[in-house]
CSV table of C-alpha atoms in Angstrom, one decimal:
chain,number,residue,atom,x,y,z
A,1,ASP,CA,2.9,-14.7,-8.2
A,2,ALA,CA,1.3,-16.8,-5.3
A,3,SER,CA,3.7,-19.6,-5.6
A,4,GLY,CA,6.8,-17.7,-4.2
A,5,ALA,CA,9.0,-19.6,-6.8
A,6,TRP,CA,11.1,-16.3,-7.0
A,7,MET,CA,12.1,-16.3,-3.6
A,8,ALA,CA,14.7,-18.9,-4.7
A,9,ALA,CA,16.6,-16.0,-6.2
A,10,ILE,CA,16.1,-13.9,-3.1
A,11,GLU,CA,17.7,-16.7,-1.0
A,12,ALA,CA,20.3,-16.9,-3.5
A,13,ALA,CA,21.2,-13.3,-3.2
A,14,VAL,CA,21.3,-13.0,0.7
A,15,GLY,CA,23.2,-16.3,1.2
A,16,GLU,CA,24.9,-16.0,4.6
A,17,LYS,CA,24.4,-12.1,4.9
A,18,ASP,CA,23.1,-11.0,8.2
A,19,VAL,CA,20.1,-8.8,7.0
A,20,GLN,CA,18.9,-6.8,9.8
A,21,VAL,CA,17.2,-3.8,8.2
A,22,VAL,CA,14.4,-4.5,5.7
A,23,PHE,CA,12.5,-2.0,3.8
A,24,LEU,CA,9.5,-3.4,1.8
A,25,ASN,CA,8.2,-0.8,-0.5
A,26,ALA,CA,7.1,-2.4,-3.9
A,27,GLY,CA,3.5,-1.7,-5.2
A,28,PHE,CA,1.6,-0.5,-7.7
A,29,ILE,CA,-2.2,0.7,-8.4
A,30,LEU,CA,-4.7,-0.5,-10.9
A,31,THR,CA,-7.5,2.2,-11.6
A,32,GLY,CA,-10.7,2.2,-13.0
A,33,MET,CA,-14.3,0.5,-12.3
A,34,PHE,CA,-13.4,-3.0,-10.6
A,35,GLU,CA,-14.8,-5.1,-13.6
A,36,GLN,CA,-12.8,-3.1,-15.9
A,37,ASN,CA,-9.5,-5.0,-15.4
A,38,ALA,CA,-9.2,-8.6,-15.9
A,39,VAL,CA,-9.4,-11.0,-12.7
A,40,GLN,CA,-5.6,-11.8,-13.4
A,41,ALA,CA,-4.7,-8.2,-13.1
A,42,HIS,CA,-6.2,-7.9,-9.7
A,43,LEU,CA,-4.5,-10.9,-8.6
A,44,ALA,CA,-1.1,-9.6,-9.8
A,45,ASN,CA,-1.9,-6.4,-8.0
A,46,LEU,CA,-2.7,-8.5,-4.7
A,47,HIS,CA,0.2,-10.6,-5.1
A,48,CYS,CA,2.6,-7.8,-5.7
A,49,ASN,CA,1.4,-5.6,-2.7
A,50,LEU,CA,0.6,-7.8,-0.3
A,51,THR,CA,1.7,-11.7,-1.1
A,52,ALA,CA,5.3,-10.5,-1.8
A,53,ASN,CA,5.6,-9.0,1.4
A,54,ILE,CA,4.6,-11.8,3.3
A,55,TRP,CA,7.1,-14.1,1.5
A,56,LEU,CA,9.7,-11.7,2.1
A,57,SER,CA,8.9,-10.6,5.6
A,58,HIS,CA,8.4,-14.3,6.8
A,59,TYR,CA,12.1,-15.4,5.3
A,60,LEU,CA,14.0,-12.4,6.7
A,61,TYR,CA,12.0,-12.3,9.9
A,62,GLY,CA,12.9,-16.0,10.4
A,63,ARG,CA,16.5,-15.5,9.8
A,64,MET,CA,16.7,-12.8,12.3
A,65,LEU,CA,15.1,-14.9,15.0
A,66,ALA,CA,17.1,-17.9,13.9
A,67,ARG,CA,20.1,-16.0,14.4
A,68,SER,CA,19.2,-13.9,17.4
A,69,LEU,CA,19.6,-10.7,15.7
A,70,PRO,CA,17.8,-7.2,16.5
A,71,GLY,CA,16.7,-5.6,13.4
A,72,CYS,CA,13.5,-3.9,11.8
A,73,ILE,CA,10.9,-4.6,9.2
A,74,VAL,CA,9.5,-1.4,7.6
A,75,PHE,CA,6.5,-1.6,5.0
A,76,THR,CA,5.4,1.1,2.8
A,77,SER,CA,1.4,1.2,3.1
A,78,SER,CA,-0.6,4.0,2.4
A,79,SER,CA,-3.6,6.4,3.5
A,80,ALA,CA,-5.7,4.4,1.0
A,81,SER,CA,-5.6,1.7,3.7
A,82,TYR,CA,-8.0,3.8,5.8
A,83,ILE,CA,-10.5,5.2,3.4
A,84,PRO,CA,-12.6,3.6,1.0
A,85,ASN,CA,-11.0,3.4,-2.3
A,86,PRO,CA,-13.5,3.6,-5.3
A,87,PHE,CA,-11.7,3.0,-8.6
A,88,ALA,CA,-8.6,1.4,-6.8
A,89,ALA,CA,-10.3,-1.5,-5.1
A,90,LEU,CA,-7.7,-3.8,-4.7
A,91,TYR,CA,-5.1,-1.2,-3.9
A,92,ALA,CA,-7.0,-0.1,-0.8
A,93,ALA,CA,-7.6,-3.8,0.1
A,94,THR,CA,-3.8,-4.8,-0.4
A,95,LYS,CA,-2.7,-1.5,1.7
A,96,SER,CA,-5.2,-2.4,4.3
A,97,GLY,CA,-3.7,-5.8,4.4
A,98,VAL,CA,-0.2,-4.5,4.8
A,99,SER,CA,-1.0,-2.1,7.9
A,100,ALA,CA,-2.8,-5.0,9.6
A,101,PHE,CA,-0.3,-7.4,9.3
A,102,ALA,CA,2.6,-5.0,10.2
A,103,ALA,CA,0.7,-3.7,13.4
A,104,SER,CA,0.1,-7.4,14.5
A,105,LEU,CA,3.6,-8.6,13.4
A,106,ALA,CA,4.9,-5.8,15.5
A,107,VAL,CA,3.3,-7.2,18.7
A,108,GLU,CA,5.1,-10.5,18.2
A,109,ALA,CA,8.6,-8.9,17.1
A,110,ARG,CA,9.1,-5.9,19.6
A,111,PRO,CA,9.8,-8.1,22.5
A,112,ARG,CA,12.6,-9.9,20.6
A,113,GLY,CA,14.2,-6.9,19.6
A,114,ILE,CA,12.8,-6.6,16.0
A,115,HIS,CA,10.8,-3.2,15.2
A,116,VAL,CA,8.0,-3.8,12.5
A,117,HIS,CA,6.5,-0.5,11.1
A,118,SER,CA,4.1,0.6,8.2
A,119,ILE,CA,4.4,4.2,7.3
A,120,HIS,CA,1.7,5.9,5.3
A,121,PRO,CA,3.5,8.5,3.4
A,122,SER,CA,1.6,11.2,1.6
A,123,PRO,CA,1.6,11.5,-2.3
A,124,VAL,CA,4.8,11.1,-3.8
A,125,ASN,CA,6.3,12.5,-7.3
A,126,SER,CA,7.1,8.9,-8.4
A,127,ARG,CA,6.4,6.6,-11.6
A,128,PHE,CA,3.6,5.4,-9.3
A,129,THR,CA,0.6,7.0,-11.1
A,130,ALA,CA,2.1,5.9,-14.4
A,131,GLY,CA,1.9,2.2,-13.4
A,132,GLY,CA,5.2,2.0,-11.4
A,133,GLY,CA,7.1,0.6,-14.5
A,134,ASN,CA,4.7,-1.9,-14.9
A,135,GLU,CA,2.8,-2.5,-18.0
A,136,VAL,CA,-0.7,-1.7,-16.9
A,137,GLN,CA,-3.6,0.9,-18.3
A,138,GLN,CA,-3.9,3.6,-15.7
A,139,ARG,CA,-7.2,5.3,-15.8
A,140,LYS,CA,-7.3,9.0,-14.4
A,141,ILE,CA,-9.0,9.6,-11.1
A,142,GLU,CA,-9.4,13.3,-10.7
A,143,ALA,CA,-9.6,13.1,-6.9
A,144,MET,CA,-6.3,11.3,-6.7
A,145,ALA,CA,-4.7,14.0,-9.0
A,146,THR,CA,-6.0,16.7,-6.3
A,147,PHE,CA,-4.2,15.1,-3.7
A,148,TYR,CA,-1.0,14.8,-5.8
A,149,LYS,CA,-0.8,18.8,-6.1
A,150,PHE,CA,0.6,18.6,-2.4
A,151,ALA,CA,3.1,15.9,-3.2
A,152,SER,CA,6.7,15.6,-2.2
A,153,GLY,CA,9.6,14.3,-3.7
A,154,PRO,CA,11.1,11.0,-3.1
A,155,GLU,CA,14.1,12.3,-1.4
A,156,ALA,CA,11.9,13.7,1.4
A,157,LEU,CA,10.8,10.5,2.6
A,158,PRO,CA,14.0,8.3,3.8
A,159,GLN,CA,14.7,10.4,7.0
A,160,ARG,CA,11.0,10.4,7.9
A,161,PHE,CA,10.9,6.5,7.5
A,162,LEU,CA,14.0,6.3,9.5
A,163,SER,CA,13.1,8.3,12.4
A,164,HIS,CA,10.0,6.2,12.9
A,165,ILE,CA,12.2,3.0,13.4
A,166,GLY,CA,11.9,2.1,17.1
A,167,ARG,CA,11.1,5.5,18.3
A,168,ALA,CA,7.8,6.4,17.2
A,169,ALA,CA,4.4,4.9,16.0
A,170,VAL,CA,4.0,1.5,14.5
A,171,VAL,CA,1.6,2.7,12.3
A,172,ALA,CA,2.6,6.1,11.4
A,173,ASP,CA,0.8,8.7,9.0
A,174,VAL,CA,3.5,10.9,7.2
A,175,GLY,CA,2.8,14.0,5.8
A,176,GLY,CA,-0.1,16.6,5.7
A,177,VAL,CA,-2.3,14.6,3.3
A,178,SER,CA,-2.1,11.2,5.5
A,179,VAL,CA,-2.4,13.1,8.7
A,180,GLY,CA,-5.4,15.1,7.6
A,181,LEU,CA,-7.2,11.9,6.2
A,182,ARG,CA,-6.5,10.2,9.4
A,183,LEU,CA,-8.2,13.1,11.6
A,184,VAL,CA,-11.1,13.1,9.5
A,185,VAL,CA,-11.5,9.2,9.7
A,186,GLN,CA,-11.0,9.5,13.6
A,187,LEU,CA,-13.8,12.2,13.6
A,188,LEU,CA,-16.4,10.6,11.5
A,189,GLY,CA,-15.5,7.1,11.6
A,190,TYR,CA,-14.9,4.7,9.0
A,191,ASN,CA,-18.4,2.9,8.7
A,192,PHE,CA,-20.0,6.3,8.6
A,193,ILE,CA,-17.6,7.7,5.8
A,194,ALA,CA,-18.0,4.2,3.7
A,195,LEU,CA,-21.8,4.7,3.9
A,196,VAL,CA,-21.5,8.5,2.9
A,197,THR,CA,-19.0,7.7,0.2
A,198,ALA,CA,-21.1,4.8,-1.3
A,199,LEU,CA,-24.3,7.2,-1.3
A,200,THR,CA,-23.0,10.1,-2.8
A,201,ALA,CA,-19.9,8.5,-5.2
A,202,HIS,CA,-22.5,8.5,-8.4
A,203,LEU,CA,-22.5,12.3,-8.0
A,204,THR,CA,-19.1,12.8,-8.6
A,205,PRO,CA,-17.4,13.7,-11.9
A,206,ASP,CA,-14.8,10.5,-11.5
A,207,TYR,CA,-17.7,8.1,-11.0
A,208,LYS,CA,-19.7,9.4,-14.1
A,209,MET,CA,-16.8,9.2,-16.0
A,210,HIS,CA,-15.6,5.4,-15.0
A,211,ALA,CA,-19.2,4.4,-15.3
A,212,THR,CA,-19.7,5.7,-18.9
A,213,LYS,CA,-16.2,4.0,-20.0
A,214,ALA,CA,-17.0,0.9,-18.1
A,215,ALA,CA,-20.4,0.7,-20.0
A,216,LYS,CA,-19.0,1.4,-23.4
A,217,SER,CA,-16.6,-1.3,-22.4
A,218,GLY,CA,-19.4,-3.6,-21.8
A,219,LYS,CA,-21.3,-3.1,-24.8
A,220,ARG,CA,-18.0,-3.6,-26.9
A,221,ALA,CA,-17.7,-7.0,-25.1
């Protein structure tokens, strides 16, 4: 939640330990038309994916600075942060926030010996598409299922993440899907892609399916 009341448990667990290596990975996705999910569900998505990262990084980063300790903070973001994401609007917004926050904090932190990174992994075979352990309704997105045909196992990621700390890009695209999407965005431009997506989305099977279901839900309401 936004209050950060849960941070008391984190602070108690940390105690007097020197925590210098921080990986912030928690997140889940809500799918479907924006209006199909309650605003409370969207805000829960926001607080899990973005607000929690701010609470945790502020606390742990501040401790490193106070103790003059070197270290790193690594955020798991997504290629969803730099492309339009119909049917997962809050997920895209939160991951954009994570990446922008990490890139900006990295500028402040690096001269102080703390490396901050945002990693955009390609699809990973995990419980993510089933709600990540959260009791949320997941509506299928065919376009996302197509990308998951190229998914890797979670065991492939740790070494890729570690290889970037202090040595490679602050914001890093990892895997063929993320790199490929980045190249498309660099070539065509985000503004152009957003316009084309808005103009053509209604022609796609995903849009037709979700719009039909949203309309039926609206009539029942």
